[in-house]
XYZ file of C-alpha atoms in Angstrom:
291
model
C -0.035 -0.059 0.022
C 1.169 3.487 -0.817
C 2.205 5.908 1.836
C 0.570 9.339 1.837
C 3.488 10.635 -0.279
C 5.707 8.002 -1.868
C 4.649 5.617 -4.629
C 5.004 1.851 -4.499
C 6.698 0.524 -7.681
C 6.124 -3.038 -8.886
C 7.052 -4.695 -12.140
C 7.053 -8.268 -13.543
C 8.637 -9.379 -16.812
C 8.893 -5.663 -17.701
C 10.486 -4.994 -21.039
C 10.843 -2.716 -24.089
C 11.552 -3.791 -27.484
C 12.548 -1.414 -30.306
C 13.052 -1.779 -34.006
C 16.615 -3.088 -33.536
C 15.854 -5.485 -30.689
C 15.332 -5.519 -26.913
C 16.273 -2.411 -24.972
C 15.681 -4.154 -21.717
C 13.545 -7.104 -20.606
C 12.659 -9.487 -17.793
C 12.856 -6.780 -15.178
C 11.238 -7.437 -11.774
C 10.740 -4.686 -9.147
C 9.087 -4.543 -5.733
C 9.908 -1.175 -4.217
C 8.085 0.235 -1.212
C 7.021 3.804 -0.865
C 9.880 5.923 0.363
C 12.543 3.423 -0.633
C 15.636 3.783 -2.774
C 16.483 1.441 -5.648
C 19.643 1.581 -7.769
C 19.719 0.627 -11.392
C 22.956 -0.884 -12.601
C 24.058 -2.463 -15.897
C 26.518 -2.113 -18.687
C 26.346 0.811 -21.120
C 23.574 0.286 -23.728
C 21.645 -2.136 -21.556
C 18.623 0.141 -21.222
C 19.124 1.651 -17.776
C 17.968 5.102 -18.816
C 15.084 3.767 -20.826
C 13.949 1.728 -17.736
C 13.797 4.950 -15.814
C 11.766 6.633 -18.527
C 9.368 3.712 -18.748
C 8.816 3.589 -14.980
C 8.042 7.415 -14.971
C 5.566 7.111 -17.837
C 7.821 8.780 -20.467
C 8.399 5.727 -22.580
C 5.906 2.948 -23.487
C 6.971 -0.527 -22.487
C 6.172 -3.456 -24.816
C 6.322 -6.513 -22.498
C 5.149 -7.423 -19.024
C 3.622 -4.813 -16.791
C 4.432 -2.386 -13.963
C 2.404 -0.471 -11.423
C 3.510 2.928 -10.058
C 1.424 4.422 -7.193
C -1.510 2.200 -8.106
C -1.383 3.195 -11.874
C -0.692 0.352 -14.197
C 1.683 0.728 -17.040
C 1.434 1.075 -19.980
C -2.225 1.862 -19.800
C -1.923 4.771 -17.272
C 1.195 6.540 -18.521
C -0.282 9.970 -18.190
C -1.282 9.362 -14.599
C 2.211 8.111 -13.762
C 3.769 11.128 -15.366
C 1.732 13.366 -12.985
C 3.255 11.713 -9.875
C 6.735 10.938 -11.141
C 9.609 13.431 -11.806
C 12.928 13.218 -13.578
C 16.156 14.369 -11.975
C 19.063 14.664 -14.275
C 18.623 12.446 -17.425
C 21.187 13.293 -20.087
C 19.604 14.036 -23.436
C 16.125 14.255 -22.073
C 15.988 17.146 -19.524
C 19.380 18.679 -19.574
C 19.972 21.974 -17.790
C 20.293 24.977 -20.060
C 23.911 26.025 -19.990
C 23.076 29.546 -21.186
C 20.912 30.335 -18.115
C 21.875 31.349 -14.622
C 20.834 29.192 -11.655
C 18.092 31.633 -10.757
C 16.787 31.613 -14.288
C 16.789 27.804 -14.451
C 14.896 27.568 -11.204
C 12.265 30.178 -12.335
C 11.766 28.341 -15.633
C 11.355 25.040 -13.847
C 8.839 26.575 -11.410
C 6.907 28.066 -14.378
C 6.835 24.905 -16.371
C 5.723 22.823 -13.374
C 2.884 25.344 -12.627
C 1.798 25.444 -16.285
C 1.864 21.735 -17.097
C 1.547 19.906 -13.814
C -0.106 22.302 -11.385
C -3.940 22.753 -10.996
C -5.622 25.098 -13.341
C -6.927 27.255 -10.476
C -3.302 28.102 -9.609
C -3.052 30.026 -12.973
C -5.937 32.181 -11.984
C -4.432 33.609 -8.780
C -3.014 37.127 -8.661
C 0.527 37.481 -10.080
C 1.990 38.556 -6.757
C 0.556 35.512 -5.039
C 1.860 33.216 -7.758
C 5.380 34.665 -7.506
C 5.373 34.341 -3.680
C 4.174 30.711 -3.977
C 6.860 29.938 -6.584
C 9.582 31.508 -4.517
C 8.537 29.471 -1.470
C 8.548 26.226 -3.438
C 11.947 27.043 -4.884
C 13.333 27.750 -1.403
C 12.006 24.533 0.009
C 13.315 22.481 -2.930
C 16.787 24.002 -2.671
C 16.853 23.203 0.996
C 15.944 19.549 0.422
C 18.430 19.224 -2.528
C 21.171 20.763 -0.324
C 22.005 23.534 -2.705
C 22.870 26.797 -1.005
C 22.956 29.572 -3.643
C 24.972 31.774 -1.407
C 27.989 29.371 -1.648
C 28.004 29.646 -5.450
C 30.640 31.904 -7.067
C 28.114 34.496 -8.146
C 25.239 33.401 -6.013
C 21.988 32.993 -7.886
C 23.441 34.635 -10.862
C 26.047 31.915 -11.346
C 25.927 30.420 -14.819
C 24.688 26.792 -15.020
C 27.714 26.037 -17.091
C 29.993 26.974 -14.291
C 28.581 24.533 -11.704
C 30.474 21.642 -10.428
C 29.055 18.198 -11.226
C 27.471 17.580 -7.850
C 26.027 21.159 -7.788
C 24.401 20.358 -11.146
C 22.897 17.184 -9.768
C 21.501 19.181 -6.803
C 20.057 21.817 -9.033
C 18.405 19.164 -11.264
C 16.969 17.434 -8.167
C 15.676 20.789 -6.731
C 13.789 21.442 -10.033
C 12.288 17.885 -10.027
C 11.178 18.420 -6.431
C 9.212 21.558 -7.263
C 6.239 19.458 -8.255
C 6.301 17.440 -4.963
C 6.613 14.089 -6.877
C 5.854 10.644 -5.287
C 8.583 9.051 -7.433
C 11.907 10.626 -8.350
C 14.174 9.084 -11.014
C 17.786 10.074 -11.708
C 20.276 8.981 -14.367
C 24.061 8.576 -13.985
C 24.027 9.648 -10.365
C 27.742 9.032 -9.654
C 29.053 10.021 -13.099
C 32.297 12.058 -12.721
C 32.015 12.246 -8.959
C 34.786 11.544 -6.445
C 34.272 9.086 -3.754
C 33.370 11.819 -1.196
C 30.932 13.420 -3.693
C 29.323 9.987 -4.337
C 28.669 9.617 -0.586
C 27.102 13.084 -0.553
C 24.913 12.210 -3.524
C 23.613 9.042 -1.847
C 23.066 11.018 1.445
C 20.944 13.394 -0.584
C 18.822 10.508 -1.953
C 18.465 9.009 1.493
C 17.176 12.376 2.843
C 14.705 12.585 0.003
C 13.497 8.999 0.596
C 13.186 9.731 4.291
C 10.718 12.452 3.412
C 8.468 9.742 1.817
C 9.541 9.996 -1.868
C 10.371 6.802 -3.709
C 13.662 7.069 -5.532
C 15.257 5.199 -8.451
C 18.796 6.076 -9.505
C 21.084 4.808 -12.255
C 24.615 4.374 -10.999
C 27.869 2.526 -11.643
C 27.950 0.926 -8.205
C 25.470 1.363 -5.420
C 26.166 1.153 -1.658
C 25.792 -2.321 -0.221
C 22.563 -1.388 1.608
C 20.738 -0.223 -1.504
C 18.702 -2.783 -3.478
C 19.735 -3.056 -7.098
C 17.845 -3.814 -10.286
C 20.232 -4.842 -13.057
C 19.666 -4.482 -16.781
C 21.352 -7.361 -18.610
C 22.802 -8.992 -15.505
C 21.522 -10.597 -12.279
C 19.908 -8.361 -9.676
C 21.319 -7.782 -6.149
C 19.407 -7.157 -2.966
C 20.928 -6.402 0.468
C 22.543 -9.429 1.970
C 21.553 -11.551 -1.036
C 23.074 -15.004 -1.241
C 25.206 -15.786 -4.199
C 22.888 -18.527 -5.455
C 19.750 -16.370 -5.195
C 17.511 -16.191 -8.236
C 18.075 -13.154 -10.502
C 15.160 -10.724 -10.906
C 16.393 -9.606 -14.367
C 17.585 -11.637 -17.378
C 21.329 -12.172 -17.296
C 21.922 -12.757 -21.019
C 19.207 -10.871 -22.771
C 20.148 -10.488 -26.432
C 18.738 -8.010 -28.952
C 16.491 -9.644 -31.550
C 17.311 -8.186 -34.911
C 17.150 -9.303 -38.450
C 20.928 -9.275 -38.796
C 21.403 -11.497 -35.634
C 25.037 -10.623 -35.281
C 25.560 -13.001 -32.402
C 24.655 -16.267 -34.281
C 25.838 -18.007 -37.460
C 24.878 -21.123 -39.461
C 28.457 -22.374 -39.238
C 28.934 -24.719 -36.223
C 32.320 -23.230 -35.323
C 31.384 -19.575 -35.673
C 32.101 -17.310 -32.670
C 29.787 -14.549 -31.565
C 30.564 -11.055 -32.714
C 30.427 -9.264 -29.365
C 31.293 -5.931 -30.866
C 28.319 -6.107 -33.165
C 26.053 -7.180 -30.357
C 27.107 -4.201 -28.240
C 26.655 -1.776 -31.083
C 23.068 -3.147 -31.631
C 22.226 -2.818 -27.961
C 23.433 0.778 -27.899
C 21.575 1.631 -31.077
C 18.367 0.187 -29.649
C 18.734 2.332 -26.568
C 19.435 5.384 -28.706
C 16.310 4.743 -30.778
C 14.158 4.502 -27.683
C 15.644 7.679 -26.217
C 15.013 9.497 -29.471
C 11.400 8.453 -29.223
C 11.200 9.732 -25.692
C 12.565 13.099 -26.665
C 10.074 13.476 -29.511
C 7.173 12.609 -27.122
């Protein structure tokens, strides 16, 4: 059962197949409200696409999932209303030409216009500005981004932010809509060990407030349950012989079938398989951006 804020996330045999083969498949998830789940897997194995599918931004083609009581793929619009994306490269990148203050105001404006109730648009302009400022201040506090510590304060250019500061800014913008599910891509990319610890502390604080969190990473802390794309899943204290929740050797199904041959002694072309996997993911991401 859902908590008043966080969304339970369940999936069984969840998968997405594109024109070049499987992007991801055989994914099993059982995440409680207010929990953190890491998504791991090799490059091109569909980690980002899994996040987009779970947040209603990409239509799955196999199995089913349920987010906050809304079943996918039938209720994608309902899931989008309760799920927010943190940093996802190529989908919701920060605008490098803006200042931090401008990026926050733009995020608040878009959230109010597309996700907020219609009656909010009818309030006096001064009231709307005060409400947006309060939401921004609260989101920044939760994300742990103190504008006063930036080189030029709120006028600091987004392009001048450190990697962890960019993550915090993206998270703050995602939190403006008070989501029940928050999804982040490449959480620990280009972060030092100390910065990674800070990033995971941030996610734990968000989950402690009740929000369910999914984060793609290269390696999660040992106490964080993991869903793997393309390899066996790990749960805290899992035994080595425990059954995997995701398929360990999923291969893209394409007309070319680069990994097989009619010759008995033919060897798989692993380079071709990796390229096909990556292209399948790229195709799916392109569809998400067009949507």
